[in-house]
Coordinates of C-alpha atoms in Angstrom, one line a residue:
X1 CA 9.2 3.5 7.9
X2 CA 8.2 2.1 11.3
X3 CA 11.1 -0.4 11.1
X4 CA 13.6 2.2 10.0
X5 CA 12.9 4.5 12.9
X6 CA 15.7 2.9 15.1
X7 CA 18.2 3.6 12.2
X8 CA 17.3 7.3 12.3
X9 CA 17.7 7.5 16.0
X10 CA 21.1 5.8 15.9
X11 CA 22.2 8.4 13.3
X12 CA 20.9 11.3 15.2
X13 CA 22.6 10.1 18.4
X14 CA 25.9 10.0 16.5
X15 CA 25.2 13.6 15.4
X16 CA 24.6 14.7 18.9
X17 CA 27.9 13.1 20.0
X18 CA 29.7 14.7 17.1
X19 CA 28.5 18.2 18.0
X20 CA 29.4 17.6 21.6
X21 CA 32.9 16.5 20.7
X22 CA 33.4 19.6 18.6
X23 CA 32.3 21.9 21.4
X24 CA 34.7 20.2 23.8
X25 CA 37.8 20.7 21.6
X26 CA 36.8 24.0 19.9
X27 CA 37.7 27.4 21.4
X28 CA 34.5 28.8 19.9
X29 CA 31.0 28.2 21.1
X30 CA 29.6 28.5 17.6
X31 CA 28.5 25.4 15.6
X32 CA 28.0 25.1 11.8
X33 CA 24.6 23.5 12.1
X34 CA 24.0 23.6 8.4
X35 CA 27.1 21.6 7.7
X36 CA 26.1 19.0 10.3
X37 CA 22.6 18.7 8.9
X38 CA 23.9 18.1 5.4
X39 CA 26.1 15.3 6.6
X40 CA 23.3 13.8 8.6
X41 CA 20.9 13.9 5.6
X42 CA 23.4 11.8 3.7
X43 CA 23.4 9.2 6.4
X44 CA 19.6 9.1 6.6
X45 CA 19.3 7.8 3.0
X46 CA 19.2 4.3 4.4
X47 CA 21.4 2.3 2.1
X48 CA 22.8 0.3 4.9
X49 CA 26.3 1.8 4.6
X50 CA 28.2 4.1 6.9
X51 CA 29.4 7.0 4.8
X52 CA 30.1 9.4 7.7
X53 CA 30.6 8.4 11.3
X54 CA 29.5 12.0 12.3
X55 CA 32.0 11.8 15.2
X56 CA 34.8 13.6 13.4
X57 CA 35.5 15.1 10.0
X58 CA 36.3 12.2 7.6
X59 CA 37.1 12.9 4.0
X60 CA 34.6 11.3 1.7
X61 CA 34.8 11.5 -2.1
X62 CA 31.2 10.3 -2.4
X63 CA 29.9 13.0 0.0
X64 CA 31.9 15.7 -1.9
X65 CA 30.4 14.4 -5.2
X66 CA 26.9 14.7 -3.9
X67 CA 27.4 18.2 -2.7
X68 CA 28.9 19.2 -6.0
X69 CA 26.2 17.6 -8.2
X70 CA 23.4 20.3 -8.1
X71 CA 25.8 23.3 -8.5
X72 CA 27.3 21.5 -11.5
X73 CA 23.9 20.7 -13.0
X74 CA 22.9 24.4 -12.6
X75 CA 26.0 25.3 -14.7
X76 CA 24.8 23.1 -17.5
X77 CA 21.4 24.9 -17.9
X78 CA 22.6 27.0 -20.9
X79 CA 24.4 23.9 -22.2
X80 CA 21.1 22.0 -22.3
X81 CA 19.5 24.7 -24.5
X82 CA 21.5 23.2 -27.4
X83 CA 20.3 19.7 -26.7
X84 CA 18.7 19.6 -30.2
X85 CA 22.1 19.4 -31.7
X86 CA 22.8 15.9 -30.3
X87 CA 19.2 14.6 -30.4
X88 CA 19.9 12.7 -33.6
X89 CA 22.6 10.8 -31.7
X90 CA 20.0 9.9 -29.0
X91 CA 17.6 8.7 -31.7
X92 CA 20.3 6.7 -33.3
X93 CA 21.1 5.0 -30.0
X94 CA 17.4 4.2 -29.4
X95 CA 17.2 2.6 -32.9
X96 CA 20.5 0.7 -32.6
X97 CA 21.1 -0.2 -28.9
X98 CA 24.5 -1.6 -29.8
X99 CA 25.7 1.9 -30.5
X100 CA 24.9 3.0 -26.9
X101 CA 28.5 2.9 -25.7
X102 CA 29.8 4.8 -28.8
X103 CA 27.2 7.5 -28.4
X104 CA 27.8 7.8 -24.6
X105 CA 31.6 8.1 -25.1
X106 CA 31.2 10.6 -27.8
X107 CA 28.9 12.7 -25.6
X108 CA 31.5 12.9 -22.8
X109 CA 34.1 14.1 -25.2
X110 CA 32.4 17.5 -25.5
X111 CA 35.0 20.0 -24.1
X112 CA 32.8 21.6 -21.4
X113 CA 34.3 22.0 -17.9
X114 CA 30.9 21.6 -16.3
X115 CA 30.1 18.5 -18.3
X116 CA 33.5 16.9 -17.4
X117 CA 32.8 17.7 -13.7
X118 CA 29.4 16.0 -14.0
X119 CA 31.1 13.0 -15.5
X120 CA 33.5 12.8 -12.6
X121 CA 30.7 13.1 -10.1
X122 CA 28.6 10.4 -11.9
X123 CA 31.6 8.0 -12.0
X124 CA 32.3 8.6 -8.2
X125 CA 28.6 7.9 -7.4
X126 CA 28.5 4.8 -9.6
X127 CA 31.8 3.3 -8.2
X128 CA 30.6 3.8 -4.6
X129 CA 27.2 2.3 -5.3
X130 CA 28.7 -0.7 -7.0
X131 CA 31.1 -1.2 -4.1
X132 CA 28.2 -1.2 -1.6
X133 CA 26.3 -3.7 -3.8
X134 CA 29.3 -6.0 -4.2
X135 CA 29.9 -5.9 -0.4
X136 CA 26.3 -7.0 0.3
X137 CA 26.4 -9.6 -2.5
X138 CA 29.7 -11.1 -1.3
X139 CA 28.3 -11.3 2.2
X140 CA 25.8 -13.9 1.0
X141 CA 28.2 -15.7 -1.4
X142 CA 31.0 -16.0 1.2
X143 CA 28.7 -16.7 4.1
X144 CA 30.1 -13.7 6.0
X145 CA 28.0 -14.1 9.2
X146 CA 28.2 -10.5 10.4
X147 CA 27.4 -8.9 7.0
X148 CA 24.8 -11.6 6.3
X149 CA 23.1 -10.9 9.6
X150 CA 23.1 -7.1 8.8
X151 CA 21.4 -7.9 5.5
X152 CA 18.9 -10.3 7.0
X153 CA 18.0 -8.1 9.9
X154 CA 18.8 -4.7 8.4
X155 CA 15.8 -2.4 8.1
X156 CA 17.3 0.1 5.7
X157 CA 15.7 0.4 2.3
X158 CA 18.5 -1.2 0.3
X159 CA 18.6 -4.4 2.4
X160 CA 14.8 -4.6 2.2
X161 CA 15.0 -4.3 -1.6
X162 CA 17.8 -6.9 -1.9
X163 CA 15.9 -9.4 0.4
X164 CA 12.7 -8.9 -1.7
X165 CA 14.6 -9.5 -4.9
X166 CA 16.3 -12.7 -3.5
X167 CA 12.9 -14.1 -2.6
X168 CA 11.2 -13.1 -5.9
X169 CA 10.6 -15.7 -8.6
X170 CA 13.0 -15.7 -11.6
X171 CA 10.6 -13.9 -13.9
X172 CA 10.0 -11.1 -11.3
X173 CA 13.7 -10.6 -10.2
X174 CA 15.4 -7.4 -11.1
X175 CA 18.7 -7.6 -12.9
X176 CA 21.8 -6.5 -10.9
X177 CA 22.2 -3.3 -13.1
X178 CA 18.6 -2.3 -12.1
X179 CA 19.3 -2.9 -8.4
X180 CA 22.4 -0.7 -8.7
X181 CA 20.4 1.9 -10.5
X182 CA 17.8 1.9 -7.7
X183 CA 20.6 2.6 -5.2
X184 CA 22.1 5.4 -7.2
X185 CA 18.7 6.9 -8.0
X186 CA 17.7 7.0 -4.3
X187 CA 20.8 8.9 -3.4
X188 CA 20.3 11.2 -6.5
X189 CA 16.9 12.1 -5.2
X190 CA 18.2 12.8 -1.7
X191 CA 21.0 14.9 -3.1
X192 CA 19.0 18.1 -3.7
X193 CA 17.6 17.9 -0.2
X194 CA 21.0 17.5 1.4
X195 CA 21.6 21.2 1.6
X196 CA 18.1 22.7 0.8
X197 CA 16.0 20.8 3.4
X198 CA 18.8 20.9 6.0
X199 CA 19.0 24.7 5.6
X200 CA 15.4 25.2 6.8
X201 CA 16.1 25.9 10.4
X202 CA 13.4 28.4 11.6
X203 CA 14.1 29.6 15.1
X204 CA 10.5 30.8 15.4
X205 CA 9.2 27.3 15.5
X206 CA 12.1 25.4 16.9
X207 CA 11.2 26.1 20.5
X208 CA 7.7 24.9 20.2
X209 CA 8.8 21.9 18.2
X210 CA 11.4 21.0 20.8
X211 CA 8.9 21.4 23.6
X212 CA 6.5 19.0 22.0
X213 CA 9.2 16.4 21.4
X214 CA 10.6 16.7 24.9
X215 CA 7.1 16.3 26.4
X216 CA 6.4 13.2 24.3
X217 CA 9.8 11.8 25.3
X218 CA 9.1 12.4 29.0
X219 CA 5.8 10.7 28.7
X220 CA 7.7 7.7 27.2
X221 CA 9.9 7.5 30.3
X222 CA 12.8 9.4 28.8
X223 CA 13.3 6.9 26.0
X224 CA 13.2 7.4 22.2
X225 CA 9.7 8.1 20.9
X226 CA 8.2 5.3 18.8
X227 CA 7.1 5.7 15.2
X228 CA 3.4 5.7 16.0
X229 CA 3.8 8.3 18.8
X230 CA 5.9 10.5 16.4
X231 CA 3.1 10.4 13.9
X232 CA 0.7 11.6 16.5
X233 CA 2.6 14.8 17.3
X234 CA 0.6 17.5 15.5
X235 CA 3.3 20.2 15.5
X236 CA 6.0 17.8 14.3
X237 CA 3.7 16.7 11.5
X238 CA 2.8 20.3 10.5
X239 CA 6.5 21.3 10.4
X240 CA 7.3 18.3 8.2
X241 CA 4.5 19.1 5.8
X242 CA 5.2 22.8 5.5
X243 CA 8.9 22.2 5.1
X244 CA 8.3 19.7 2.3
X245 CA 5.9 22.1 0.6
X246 CA 8.0 25.2 0.8
X247 CA 11.4 23.5 0.2
X248 CA 10.7 20.3 -1.8
X249 CA 14.0 18.3 -2.1
X250 CA 13.1 17.6 -5.7
X251 CA 11.6 20.8 -7.1
X252 CA 11.1 19.5 -10.7
X253 CA 10.2 16.1 -11.9
X254 CA 10.5 15.1 -15.6
X255 CA 8.5 12.3 -17.1
X256 CA 8.3 10.9 -20.7
X257 CA 5.0 10.2 -22.5
X258 CA 4.9 6.5 -23.4
X259 CA 2.1 7.1 -26.0
X260 CA 0.2 10.0 -27.5
X261 CA -2.0 11.8 -25.1
X262 CA -4.2 15.0 -24.9
X263 CA -4.5 17.1 -21.8
X264 CA -8.0 18.1 -20.8
X265 CA -9.2 21.8 -21.2
X266 CA -7.5 24.2 -18.8
X267 CA -7.1 28.0 -18.1
X268 CA -3.8 29.6 -19.0
X269 CA -1.8 32.0 -16.9
X270 CA -3.3 34.9 -18.9
X271 CA -6.8 33.8 -18.2
X272 CA -7.6 32.4 -21.6
X273 CA -9.2 29.0 -22.1
X274 CA -7.2 26.3 -23.7
X275 CA -9.3 23.5 -25.2
X276 CA -6.6 20.9 -25.3
X277 CA -2.9 20.3 -25.4
X278 CA -1.7 17.4 -27.5
X279 CA 1.5 15.6 -26.2
X280 CA 3.1 13.2 -28.7
X281 CA 4.7 10.0 -27.6
X282 CA 8.3 10.5 -26.4
X283 CA 7.7 14.1 -25.2
X284 CA 9.4 15.0 -22.0
X285 CA 7.1 16.8 -19.6
X286 CA 8.5 18.7 -16.6
X287 CA 6.3 19.1 -13.5
X288 CA 7.3 22.1 -11.4
X289 CA 6.6 20.8 -7.9
X290 CA 8.1 23.9 -6.3
X291 CA 5.7 26.2 -8.3
X292 CA 2.7 24.0 -7.6
X293 CA 3.4 24.1 -3.8
X294 CA 3.5 27.9 -3.9
X295 CA 0.5 28.5 -6.0
X296 CA -1.7 31.0 -4.2
X297 CA -4.8 29.7 -6.0
X298 CA -4.3 26.4 -4.1
X299 CA -2.6 27.5 -0.9
X300 CA -3.9 31.0 -0.3
X301 CA -2.1 34.2 0.4
X302 CA 0.4 32.5 2.8
X303 CA 1.6 30.2 0.0
X304 CA 5.1 31.8 0.0
X305 CA 5.5 32.3 3.8
X306 CA 3.9 29.2 5.2
X307 CA 1.3 28.8 7.9
X308 CA 1.7 26.0 10.4
X309 CA -1.6 26.8 12.1
X310 CA -3.4 26.4 8.7
X311 CA -1.8 23.0 8.2
X312 CA -2.8 21.8 11.7
X313 CA -6.4 22.9 11.1
X314 CA -6.7 21.4 7.6
X315 CA -8.3 18.1 6.9
X316 CA -6.4 16.4 4.2
X317 CA -7.4 12.9 2.9
X318 CA -4.0 11.4 3.1
X319 CA -0.6 11.9 4.8
X320 CA 1.0 14.0 2.2
X321 CA -1.5 13.8 -0.7
X322 CA -1.7 17.6 -0.9
X323 CA 2.1 18.0 -1.7

């Protein structure tokens, strides 16, 4: 994170210039800050690729696909209730891997508008990710000095991952498909936060937040604040923690049990005691991070509204271990 701080500053400076340009040419003094924040969130994913220059409006099929993903998934909620109907196909695929392509193609033939839209979105994301990967790979193969320098010196997460994979031993190297999946998955995780996290613009705390940042910047001679100094700003840290708690970019995480397991005794929502909950191998378990982060038994009566002062006074053994 310390090495990637300059990338974030460069992106934010482009954002500032883009907003300034809009105000110069626009007859209105109003700015769609939410739209700008969504575009900026996409650029901060750190794949080492410029999706949006943030200087002007540039059409992007990839950005449009990311924006449409979560609304499309929400339309498939009722569709997923009937997942038991195709579970035999999934079991067949797991038993006979050679049938994977047949099962996958059969699944996408289901005449559901939302499902077909999701297919289009997935294809767009996959094509873009493969294009970025191929560009970086060809830079090394063709000895492209500029792109090779960007890969060798780039601090974005994708370049770090590629460099680590190149230096790894043969038995530890990840296959190309897994590297591509890592890139897609990282953007998939960022996708929910593109609009949700960027929408959290509380005017009640923005003035104090801005004042703390400007004071730290002035103390640094008017230059960008370094990573260590940013970490030491208490109000900035409190705003980040409360924002992530109240509006987690990924509200639900699903995991699959790799073997049979039994959960320890617990107390149910109705107050009754549950001695144990057996979870068979292969069971999908959903963890509602959003609900946990707003549990009044954990966070108190201000669980839904938030309390920056409480965060600043709390002593937590870890940066974000309580989220």
